[in-house]
Tab-separated table of N, CA and C in Angstrom:
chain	number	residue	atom	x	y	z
A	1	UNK	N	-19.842	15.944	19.807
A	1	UNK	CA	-20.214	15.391	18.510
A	1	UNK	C	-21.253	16.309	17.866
A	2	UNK	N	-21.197	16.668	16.295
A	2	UNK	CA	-22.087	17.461	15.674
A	2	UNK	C	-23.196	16.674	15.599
A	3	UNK	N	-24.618	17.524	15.466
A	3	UNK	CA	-26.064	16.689	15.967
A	3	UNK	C	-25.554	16.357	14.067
A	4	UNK	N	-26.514	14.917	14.164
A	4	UNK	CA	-26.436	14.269	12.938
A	4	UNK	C	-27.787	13.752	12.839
A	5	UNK	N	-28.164	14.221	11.601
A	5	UNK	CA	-29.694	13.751	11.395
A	5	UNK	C	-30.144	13.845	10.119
A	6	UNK	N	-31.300	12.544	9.588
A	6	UNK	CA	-31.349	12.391	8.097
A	6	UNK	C	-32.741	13.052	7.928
A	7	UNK	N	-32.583	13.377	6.935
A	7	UNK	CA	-34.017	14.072	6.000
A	7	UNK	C	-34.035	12.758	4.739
A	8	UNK	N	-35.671	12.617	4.407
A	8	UNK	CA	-35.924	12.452	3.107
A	8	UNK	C	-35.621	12.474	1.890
A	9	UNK	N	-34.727	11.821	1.142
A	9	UNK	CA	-34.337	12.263	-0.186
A	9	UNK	C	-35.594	13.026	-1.404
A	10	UNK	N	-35.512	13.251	-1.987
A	10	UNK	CA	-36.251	13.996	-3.218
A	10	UNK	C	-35.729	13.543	-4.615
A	11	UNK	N	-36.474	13.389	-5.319
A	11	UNK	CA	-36.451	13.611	-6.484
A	11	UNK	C	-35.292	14.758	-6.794
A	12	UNK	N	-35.687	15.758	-6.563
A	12	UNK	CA	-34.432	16.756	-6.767
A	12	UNK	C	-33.055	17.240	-6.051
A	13	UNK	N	-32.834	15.633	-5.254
A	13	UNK	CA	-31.524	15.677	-4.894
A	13	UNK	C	-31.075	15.118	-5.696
A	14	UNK	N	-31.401	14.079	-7.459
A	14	UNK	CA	-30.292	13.832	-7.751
A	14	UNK	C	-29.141	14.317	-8.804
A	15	UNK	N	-28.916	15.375	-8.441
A	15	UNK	CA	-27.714	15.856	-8.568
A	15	UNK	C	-26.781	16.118	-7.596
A	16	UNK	N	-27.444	16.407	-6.442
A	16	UNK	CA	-26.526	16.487	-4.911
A	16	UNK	C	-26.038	14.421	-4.533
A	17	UNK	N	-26.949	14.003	-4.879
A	17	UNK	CA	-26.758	12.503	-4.805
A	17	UNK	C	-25.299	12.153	-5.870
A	18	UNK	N	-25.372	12.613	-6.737
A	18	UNK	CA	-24.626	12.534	-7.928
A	18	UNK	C	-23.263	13.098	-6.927
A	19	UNK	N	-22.779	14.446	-6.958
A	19	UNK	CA	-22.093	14.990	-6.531
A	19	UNK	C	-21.504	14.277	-4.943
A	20	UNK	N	-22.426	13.998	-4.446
A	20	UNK	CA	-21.910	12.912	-3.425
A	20	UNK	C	-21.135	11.123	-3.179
A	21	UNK	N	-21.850	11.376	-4.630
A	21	UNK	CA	-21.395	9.810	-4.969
A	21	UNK	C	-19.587	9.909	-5.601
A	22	UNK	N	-20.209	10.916	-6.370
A	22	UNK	CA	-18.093	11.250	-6.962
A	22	UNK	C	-17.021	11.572	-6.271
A	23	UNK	N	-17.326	12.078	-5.421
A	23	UNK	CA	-16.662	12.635	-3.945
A	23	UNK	C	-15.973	11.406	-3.445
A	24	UNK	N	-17.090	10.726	-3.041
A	24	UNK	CA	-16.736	9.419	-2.067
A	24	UNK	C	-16.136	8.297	-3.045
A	25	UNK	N	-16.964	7.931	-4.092
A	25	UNK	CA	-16.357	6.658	-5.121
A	25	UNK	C	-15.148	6.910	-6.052
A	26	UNK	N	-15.096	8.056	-6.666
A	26	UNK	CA	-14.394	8.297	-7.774
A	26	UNK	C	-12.858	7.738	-7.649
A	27	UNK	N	-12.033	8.479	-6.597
A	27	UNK	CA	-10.884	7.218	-6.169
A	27	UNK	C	-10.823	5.763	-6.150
A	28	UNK	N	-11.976	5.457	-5.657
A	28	UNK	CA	-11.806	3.904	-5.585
A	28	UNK	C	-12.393	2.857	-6.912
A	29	UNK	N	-13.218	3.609	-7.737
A	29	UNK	CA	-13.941	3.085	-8.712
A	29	UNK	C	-11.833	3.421	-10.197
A	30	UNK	N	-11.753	4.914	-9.892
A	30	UNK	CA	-10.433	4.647	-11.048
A	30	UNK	C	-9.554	4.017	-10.682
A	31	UNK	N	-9.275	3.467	-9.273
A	31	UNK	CA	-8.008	2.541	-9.105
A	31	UNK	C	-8.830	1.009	-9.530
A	32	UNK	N	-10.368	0.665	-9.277
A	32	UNK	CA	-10.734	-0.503	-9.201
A	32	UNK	C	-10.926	-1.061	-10.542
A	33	UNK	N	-11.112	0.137	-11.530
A	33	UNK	CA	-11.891	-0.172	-12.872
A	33	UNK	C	-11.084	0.611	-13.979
A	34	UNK	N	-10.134	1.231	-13.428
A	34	UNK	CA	-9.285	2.294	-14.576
A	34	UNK	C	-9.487	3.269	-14.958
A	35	UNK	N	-10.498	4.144	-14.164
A	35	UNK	CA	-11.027	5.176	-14.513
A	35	UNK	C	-12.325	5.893	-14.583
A	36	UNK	N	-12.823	6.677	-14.592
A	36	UNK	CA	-14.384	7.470	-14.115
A	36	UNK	C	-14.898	7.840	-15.218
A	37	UNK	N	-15.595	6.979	-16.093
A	37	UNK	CA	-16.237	7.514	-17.041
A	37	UNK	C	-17.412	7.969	-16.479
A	38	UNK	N	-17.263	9.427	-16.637
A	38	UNK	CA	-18.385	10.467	-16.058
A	38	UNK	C	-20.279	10.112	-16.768
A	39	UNK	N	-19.938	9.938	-17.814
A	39	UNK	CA	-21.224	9.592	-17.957
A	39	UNK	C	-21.889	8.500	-18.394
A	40	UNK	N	-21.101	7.104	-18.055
A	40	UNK	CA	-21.586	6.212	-17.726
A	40	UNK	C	-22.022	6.009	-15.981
A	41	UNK	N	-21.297	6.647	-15.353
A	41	UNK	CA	-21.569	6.712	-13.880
A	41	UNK	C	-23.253	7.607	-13.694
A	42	UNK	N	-23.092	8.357	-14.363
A	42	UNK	CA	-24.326	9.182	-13.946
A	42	UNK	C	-25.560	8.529	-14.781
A	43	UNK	N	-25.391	7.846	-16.113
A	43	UNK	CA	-26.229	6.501	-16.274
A	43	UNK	C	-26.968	5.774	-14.930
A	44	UNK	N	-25.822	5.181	-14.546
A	44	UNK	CA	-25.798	4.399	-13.357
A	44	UNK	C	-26.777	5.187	-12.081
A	45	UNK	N	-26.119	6.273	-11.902
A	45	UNK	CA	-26.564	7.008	-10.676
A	45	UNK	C	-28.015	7.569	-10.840
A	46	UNK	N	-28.340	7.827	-12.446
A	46	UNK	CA	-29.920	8.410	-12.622
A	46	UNK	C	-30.695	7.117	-12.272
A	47	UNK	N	-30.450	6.107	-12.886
A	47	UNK	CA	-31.053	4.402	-13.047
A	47	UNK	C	-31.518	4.125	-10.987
A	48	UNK	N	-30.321	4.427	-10.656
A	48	UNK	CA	-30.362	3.512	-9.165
A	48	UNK	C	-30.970	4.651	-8.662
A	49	UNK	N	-30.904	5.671	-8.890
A	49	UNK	CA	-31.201	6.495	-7.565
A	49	UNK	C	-32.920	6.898	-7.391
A	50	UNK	N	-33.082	5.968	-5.949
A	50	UNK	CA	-34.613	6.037	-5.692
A	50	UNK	C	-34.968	6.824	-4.673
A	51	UNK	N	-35.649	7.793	-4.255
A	51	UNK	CA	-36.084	8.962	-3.121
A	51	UNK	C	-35.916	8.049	-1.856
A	52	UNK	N	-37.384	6.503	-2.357
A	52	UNK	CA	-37.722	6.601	-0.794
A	52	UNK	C	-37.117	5.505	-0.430
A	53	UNK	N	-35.699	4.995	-0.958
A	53	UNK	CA	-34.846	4.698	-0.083
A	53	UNK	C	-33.342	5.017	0.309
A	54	UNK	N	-33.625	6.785	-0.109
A	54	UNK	CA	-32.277	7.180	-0.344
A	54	UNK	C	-32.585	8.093	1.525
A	55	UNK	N	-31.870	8.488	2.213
A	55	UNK	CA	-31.746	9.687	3.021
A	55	UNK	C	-30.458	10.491	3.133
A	56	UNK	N	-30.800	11.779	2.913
A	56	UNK	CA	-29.570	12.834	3.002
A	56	UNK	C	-29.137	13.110	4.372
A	57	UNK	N	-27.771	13.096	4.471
A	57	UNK	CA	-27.199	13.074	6.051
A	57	UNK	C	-27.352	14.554	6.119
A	58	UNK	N	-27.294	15.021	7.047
A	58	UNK	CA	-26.914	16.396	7.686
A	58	UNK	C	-26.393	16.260	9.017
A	59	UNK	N	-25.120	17.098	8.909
A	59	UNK	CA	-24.367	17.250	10.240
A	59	UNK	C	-24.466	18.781	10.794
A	60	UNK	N	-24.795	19.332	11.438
A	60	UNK	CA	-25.064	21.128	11.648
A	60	UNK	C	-25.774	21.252	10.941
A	61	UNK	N	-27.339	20.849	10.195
A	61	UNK	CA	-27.737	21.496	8.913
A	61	UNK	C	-26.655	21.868	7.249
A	62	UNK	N	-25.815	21.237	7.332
A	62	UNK	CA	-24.986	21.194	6.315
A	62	UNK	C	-25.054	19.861	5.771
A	63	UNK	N	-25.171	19.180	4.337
A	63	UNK	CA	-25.065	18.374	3.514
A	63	UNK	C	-23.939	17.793	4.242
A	64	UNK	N	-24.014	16.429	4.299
A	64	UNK	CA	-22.389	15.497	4.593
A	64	UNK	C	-22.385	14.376	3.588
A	65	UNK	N	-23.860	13.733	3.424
A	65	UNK	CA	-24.001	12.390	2.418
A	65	UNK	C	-25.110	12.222	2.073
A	66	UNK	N	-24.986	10.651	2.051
A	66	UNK	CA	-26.745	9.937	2.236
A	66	UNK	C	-26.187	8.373	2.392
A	67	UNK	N	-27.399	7.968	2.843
A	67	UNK	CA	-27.341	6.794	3.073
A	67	UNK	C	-28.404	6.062	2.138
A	68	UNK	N	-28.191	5.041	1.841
A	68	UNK	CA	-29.638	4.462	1.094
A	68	UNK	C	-29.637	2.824	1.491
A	69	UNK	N	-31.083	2.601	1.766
A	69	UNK	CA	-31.318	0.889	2.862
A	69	UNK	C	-32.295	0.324	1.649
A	70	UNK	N	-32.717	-0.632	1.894
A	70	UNK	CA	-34.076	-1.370	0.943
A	70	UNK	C	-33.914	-2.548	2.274
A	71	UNK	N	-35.156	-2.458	2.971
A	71	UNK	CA	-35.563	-3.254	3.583
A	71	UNK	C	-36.340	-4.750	3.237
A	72	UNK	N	-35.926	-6.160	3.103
A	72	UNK	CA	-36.208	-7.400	2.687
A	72	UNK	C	-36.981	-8.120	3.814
A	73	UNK	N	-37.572	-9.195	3.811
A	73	UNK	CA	-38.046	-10.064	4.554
A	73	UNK	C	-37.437	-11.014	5.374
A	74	UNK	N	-35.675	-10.835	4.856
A	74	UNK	CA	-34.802	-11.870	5.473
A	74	UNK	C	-33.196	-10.975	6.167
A	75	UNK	N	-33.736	-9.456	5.147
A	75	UNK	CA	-32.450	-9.120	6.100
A	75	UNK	C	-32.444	-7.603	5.393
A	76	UNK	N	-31.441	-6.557	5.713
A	76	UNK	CA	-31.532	-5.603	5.368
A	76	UNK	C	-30.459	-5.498	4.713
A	77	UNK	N	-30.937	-4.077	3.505
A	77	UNK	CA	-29.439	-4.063	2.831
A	77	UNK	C	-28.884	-2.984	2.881
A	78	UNK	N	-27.970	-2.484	3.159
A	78	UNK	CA	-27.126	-1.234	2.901
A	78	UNK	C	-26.725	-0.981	1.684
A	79	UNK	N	-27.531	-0.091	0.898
A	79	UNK	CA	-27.196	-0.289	-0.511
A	79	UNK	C	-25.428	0.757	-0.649
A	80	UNK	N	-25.907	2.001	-0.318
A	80	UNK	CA	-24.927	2.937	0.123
A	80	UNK	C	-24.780	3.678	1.091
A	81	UNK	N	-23.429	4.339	1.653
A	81	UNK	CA	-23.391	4.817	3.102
A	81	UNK	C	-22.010	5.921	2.414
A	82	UNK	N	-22.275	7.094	1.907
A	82	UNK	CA	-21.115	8.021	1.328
A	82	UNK	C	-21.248	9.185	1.918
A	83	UNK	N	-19.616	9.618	2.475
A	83	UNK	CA	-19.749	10.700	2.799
A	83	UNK	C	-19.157	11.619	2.298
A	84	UNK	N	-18.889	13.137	2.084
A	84	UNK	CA	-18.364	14.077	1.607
A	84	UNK	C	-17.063	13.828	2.081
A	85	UNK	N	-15.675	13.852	1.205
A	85	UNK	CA	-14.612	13.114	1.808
A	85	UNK	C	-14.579	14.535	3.263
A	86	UNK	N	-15.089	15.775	3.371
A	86	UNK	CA	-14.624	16.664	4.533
A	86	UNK	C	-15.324	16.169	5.635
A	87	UNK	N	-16.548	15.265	6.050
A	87	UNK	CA	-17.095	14.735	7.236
A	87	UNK	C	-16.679	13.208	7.158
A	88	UNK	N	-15.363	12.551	6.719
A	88	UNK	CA	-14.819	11.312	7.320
A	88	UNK	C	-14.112	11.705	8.341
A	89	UNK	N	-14.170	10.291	9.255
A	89	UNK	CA	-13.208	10.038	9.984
A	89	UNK	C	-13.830	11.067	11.435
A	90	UNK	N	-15.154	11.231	11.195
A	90	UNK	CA	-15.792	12.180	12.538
A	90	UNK	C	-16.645	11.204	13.377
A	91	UNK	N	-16.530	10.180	13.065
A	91	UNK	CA	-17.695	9.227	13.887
A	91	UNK	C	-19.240	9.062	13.391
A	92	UNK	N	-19.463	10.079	12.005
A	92	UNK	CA	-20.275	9.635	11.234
A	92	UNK	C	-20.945	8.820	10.991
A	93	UNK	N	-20.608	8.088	10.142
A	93	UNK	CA	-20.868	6.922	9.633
A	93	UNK	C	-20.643	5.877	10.684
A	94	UNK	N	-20.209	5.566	11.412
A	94	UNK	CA	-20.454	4.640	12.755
A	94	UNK	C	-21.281	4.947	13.201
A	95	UNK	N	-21.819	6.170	13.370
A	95	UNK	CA	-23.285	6.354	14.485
A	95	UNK	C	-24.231	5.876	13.399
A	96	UNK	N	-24.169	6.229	12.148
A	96	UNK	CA	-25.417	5.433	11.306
A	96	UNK	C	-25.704	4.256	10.967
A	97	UNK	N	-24.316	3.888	11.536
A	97	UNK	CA	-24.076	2.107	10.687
A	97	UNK	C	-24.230	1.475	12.155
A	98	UNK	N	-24.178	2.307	13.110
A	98	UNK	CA	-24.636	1.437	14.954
A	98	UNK	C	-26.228	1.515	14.829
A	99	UNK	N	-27.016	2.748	14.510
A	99	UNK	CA	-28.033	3.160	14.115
A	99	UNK	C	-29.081	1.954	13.883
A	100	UNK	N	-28.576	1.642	12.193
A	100	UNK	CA	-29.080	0.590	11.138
A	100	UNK	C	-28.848	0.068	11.699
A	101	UNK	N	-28.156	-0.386	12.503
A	101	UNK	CA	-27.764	-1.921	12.989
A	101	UNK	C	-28.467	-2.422	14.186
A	102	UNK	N	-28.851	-1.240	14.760
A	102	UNK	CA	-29.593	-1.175	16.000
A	102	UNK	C	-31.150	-1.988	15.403
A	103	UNK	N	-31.671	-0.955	14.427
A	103	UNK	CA	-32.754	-1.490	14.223
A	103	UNK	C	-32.720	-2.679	13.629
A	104	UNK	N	-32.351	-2.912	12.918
A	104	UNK	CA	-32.318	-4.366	11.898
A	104	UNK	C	-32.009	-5.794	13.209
A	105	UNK	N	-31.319	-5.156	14.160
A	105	UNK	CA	-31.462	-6.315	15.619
A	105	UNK	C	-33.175	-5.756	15.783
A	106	UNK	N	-33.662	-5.372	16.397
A	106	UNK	CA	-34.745	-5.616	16.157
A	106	UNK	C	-35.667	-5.929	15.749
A	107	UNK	N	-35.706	-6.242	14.596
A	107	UNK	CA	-36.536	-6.947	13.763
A	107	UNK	C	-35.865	-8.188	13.533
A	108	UNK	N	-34.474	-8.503	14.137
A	108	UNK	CA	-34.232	-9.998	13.943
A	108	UNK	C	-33.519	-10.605	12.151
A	109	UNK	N	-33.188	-8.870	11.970
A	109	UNK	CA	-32.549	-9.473	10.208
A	109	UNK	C	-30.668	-9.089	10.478
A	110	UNK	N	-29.823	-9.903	9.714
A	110	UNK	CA	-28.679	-9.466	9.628
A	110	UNK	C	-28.800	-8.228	8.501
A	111	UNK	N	-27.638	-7.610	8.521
A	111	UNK	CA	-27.311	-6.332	7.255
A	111	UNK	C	-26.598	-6.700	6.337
A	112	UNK	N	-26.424	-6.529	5.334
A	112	UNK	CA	-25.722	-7.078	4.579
A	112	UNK	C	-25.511	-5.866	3.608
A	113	UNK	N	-24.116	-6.115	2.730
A	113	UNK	CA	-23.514	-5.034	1.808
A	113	UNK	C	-22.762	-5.402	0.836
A	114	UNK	N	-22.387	-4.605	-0.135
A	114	UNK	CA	-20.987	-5.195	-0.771
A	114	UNK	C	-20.423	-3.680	-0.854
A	115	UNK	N	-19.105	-3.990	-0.921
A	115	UNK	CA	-18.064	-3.279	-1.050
A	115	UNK	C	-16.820	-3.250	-1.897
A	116	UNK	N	-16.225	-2.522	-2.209
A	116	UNK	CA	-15.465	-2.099	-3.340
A	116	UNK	C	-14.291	-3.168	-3.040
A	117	UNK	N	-13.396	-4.309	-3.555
A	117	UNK	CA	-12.377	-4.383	-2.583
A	117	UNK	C	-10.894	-3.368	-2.614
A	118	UNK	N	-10.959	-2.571	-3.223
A	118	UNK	CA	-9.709	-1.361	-3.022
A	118	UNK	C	-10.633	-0.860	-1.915
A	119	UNK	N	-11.743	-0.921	-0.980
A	119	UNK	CA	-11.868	0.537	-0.525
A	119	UNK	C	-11.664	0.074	1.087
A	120	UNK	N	-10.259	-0.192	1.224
A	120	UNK	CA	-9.855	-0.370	2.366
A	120	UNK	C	-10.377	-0.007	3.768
A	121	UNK	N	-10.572	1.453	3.283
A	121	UNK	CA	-11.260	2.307	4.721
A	121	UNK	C	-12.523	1.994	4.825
A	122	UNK	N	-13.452	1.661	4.012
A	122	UNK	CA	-14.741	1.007	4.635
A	122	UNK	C	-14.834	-0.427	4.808
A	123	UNK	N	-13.991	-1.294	4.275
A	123	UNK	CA	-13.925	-2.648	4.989
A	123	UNK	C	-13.667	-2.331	6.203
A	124	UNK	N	-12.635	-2.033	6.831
A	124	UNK	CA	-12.260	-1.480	8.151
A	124	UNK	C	-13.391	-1.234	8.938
A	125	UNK	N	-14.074	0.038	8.352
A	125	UNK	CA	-15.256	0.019	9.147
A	125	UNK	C	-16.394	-0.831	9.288
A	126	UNK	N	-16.296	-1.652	8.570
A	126	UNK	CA	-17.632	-2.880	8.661
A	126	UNK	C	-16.871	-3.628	9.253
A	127	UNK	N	-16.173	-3.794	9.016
A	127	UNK	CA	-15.169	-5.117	10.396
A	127	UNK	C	-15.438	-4.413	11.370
A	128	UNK	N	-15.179	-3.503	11.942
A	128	UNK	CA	-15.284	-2.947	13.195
A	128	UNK	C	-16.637	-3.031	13.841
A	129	UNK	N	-17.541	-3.141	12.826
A	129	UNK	CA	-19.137	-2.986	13.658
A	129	UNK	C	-19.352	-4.384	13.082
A	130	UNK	N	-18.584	-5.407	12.729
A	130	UNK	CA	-19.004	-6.470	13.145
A	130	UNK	C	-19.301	-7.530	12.048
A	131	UNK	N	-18.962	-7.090	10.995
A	131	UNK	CA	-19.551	-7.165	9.249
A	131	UNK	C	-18.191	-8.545	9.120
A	132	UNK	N	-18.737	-9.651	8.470
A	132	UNK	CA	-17.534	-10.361	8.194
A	132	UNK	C	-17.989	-10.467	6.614
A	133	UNK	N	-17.229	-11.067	5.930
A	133	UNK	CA	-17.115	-11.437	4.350
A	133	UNK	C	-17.785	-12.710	4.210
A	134	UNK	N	-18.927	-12.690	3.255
A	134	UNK	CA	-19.421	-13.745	2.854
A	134	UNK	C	-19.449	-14.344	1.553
A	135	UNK	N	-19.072	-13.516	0.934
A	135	UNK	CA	-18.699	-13.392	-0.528
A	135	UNK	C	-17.925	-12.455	-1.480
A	136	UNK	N	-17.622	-13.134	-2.795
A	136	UNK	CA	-16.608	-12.185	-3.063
A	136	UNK	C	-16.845	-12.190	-5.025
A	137	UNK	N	-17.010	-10.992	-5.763
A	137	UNK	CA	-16.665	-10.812	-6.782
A	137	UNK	C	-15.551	-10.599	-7.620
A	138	UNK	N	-15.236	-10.682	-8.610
A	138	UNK	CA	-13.472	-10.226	-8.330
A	138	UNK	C	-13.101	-8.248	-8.310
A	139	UNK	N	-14.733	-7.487	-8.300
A	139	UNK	CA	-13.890	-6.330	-7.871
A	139	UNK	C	-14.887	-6.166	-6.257
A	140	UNK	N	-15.899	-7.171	-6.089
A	140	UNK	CA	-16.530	-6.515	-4.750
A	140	UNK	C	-16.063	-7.634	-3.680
A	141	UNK	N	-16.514	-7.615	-2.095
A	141	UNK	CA	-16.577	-8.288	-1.385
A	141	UNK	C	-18.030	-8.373	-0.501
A	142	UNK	N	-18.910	-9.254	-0.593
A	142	UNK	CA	-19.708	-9.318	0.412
A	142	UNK	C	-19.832	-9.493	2.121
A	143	UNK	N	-20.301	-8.614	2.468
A	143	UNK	CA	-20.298	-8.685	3.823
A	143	UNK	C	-21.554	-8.523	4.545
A	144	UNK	N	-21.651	-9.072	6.063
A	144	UNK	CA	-22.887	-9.581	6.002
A	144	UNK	C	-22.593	-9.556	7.877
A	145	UNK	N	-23.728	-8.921	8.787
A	145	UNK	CA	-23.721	-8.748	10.432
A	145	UNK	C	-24.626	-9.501	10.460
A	146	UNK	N	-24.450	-10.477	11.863
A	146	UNK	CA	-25.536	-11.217	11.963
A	146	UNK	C	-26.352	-10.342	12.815
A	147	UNK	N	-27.729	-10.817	12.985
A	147	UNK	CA	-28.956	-10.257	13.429
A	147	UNK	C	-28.740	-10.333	14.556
């Protein structure tokens, strides 16, 4: 397995944040919503995107994603977990999402998320580590690990 390890986001990742986000969403946002309006997304992506709860993945010292958490009093959230579509399907994102999950049992909070519902391949993976559906929008699904 390639060593996998997060750094600090910056202020001046967001454009690599940006570029990571289109990679991973852009398929599932034009089948979910009809299309990628480029700069309403990057609206979106300047607005949300916060340093100190964003972290950039690195797999070999090479860019793969980021992850971004906001830690609550009742539970944790996975805001996002995107990877460069060339590091899916490597065990990635399971070691980060066993990771988070590890800690958040420790402190005694479930995780909780929402998700796209076209984005088949990451429901999959939250079912797999344990994530069931607690709610539902008509384009997201909530999901939610107990503590």
């Amino acid at each position: 397995m390639p060593v996998i390890r997060l750094r600090a986001a910056l202020q001046d990742d967001l454009d690599l944040a940006y570029r990571i986000t289109e990679d991973a969403m852009r398929p599932y946002v034009e089948q979910a919503f009809g299309g990628w309006n480029a700069d309403e997304q990057w609206r979106k992506h300047e607005a949300n995107f916060t340093p100190a709860t964003h972290r950039i993945i690195l797999v070999d010292a090479a860019t793969a994603g980021f992850v971004a958490v906001e830690d609550f009093p009742d539970y944790t959230w996975l805001v996002k977990l995107y990877l460069f579509q060339a590091y899916r399907g490597q065990g990635i994102g399971s070691k980060l999402l066993n990771d988070l999950l590890e800690d958040a049992r420790t402190h005694g909070k479930p995780v909780t998320l929402q998700v796209l519902r076209v984005n088949l391949r990451a429901q999959a993976l939250y079912c797999r580590h344990g994530f069931t559906v607690t709610g539902e929008r008509p384009a997201h699904l909530f999901m939610t690990s107990g503590a």
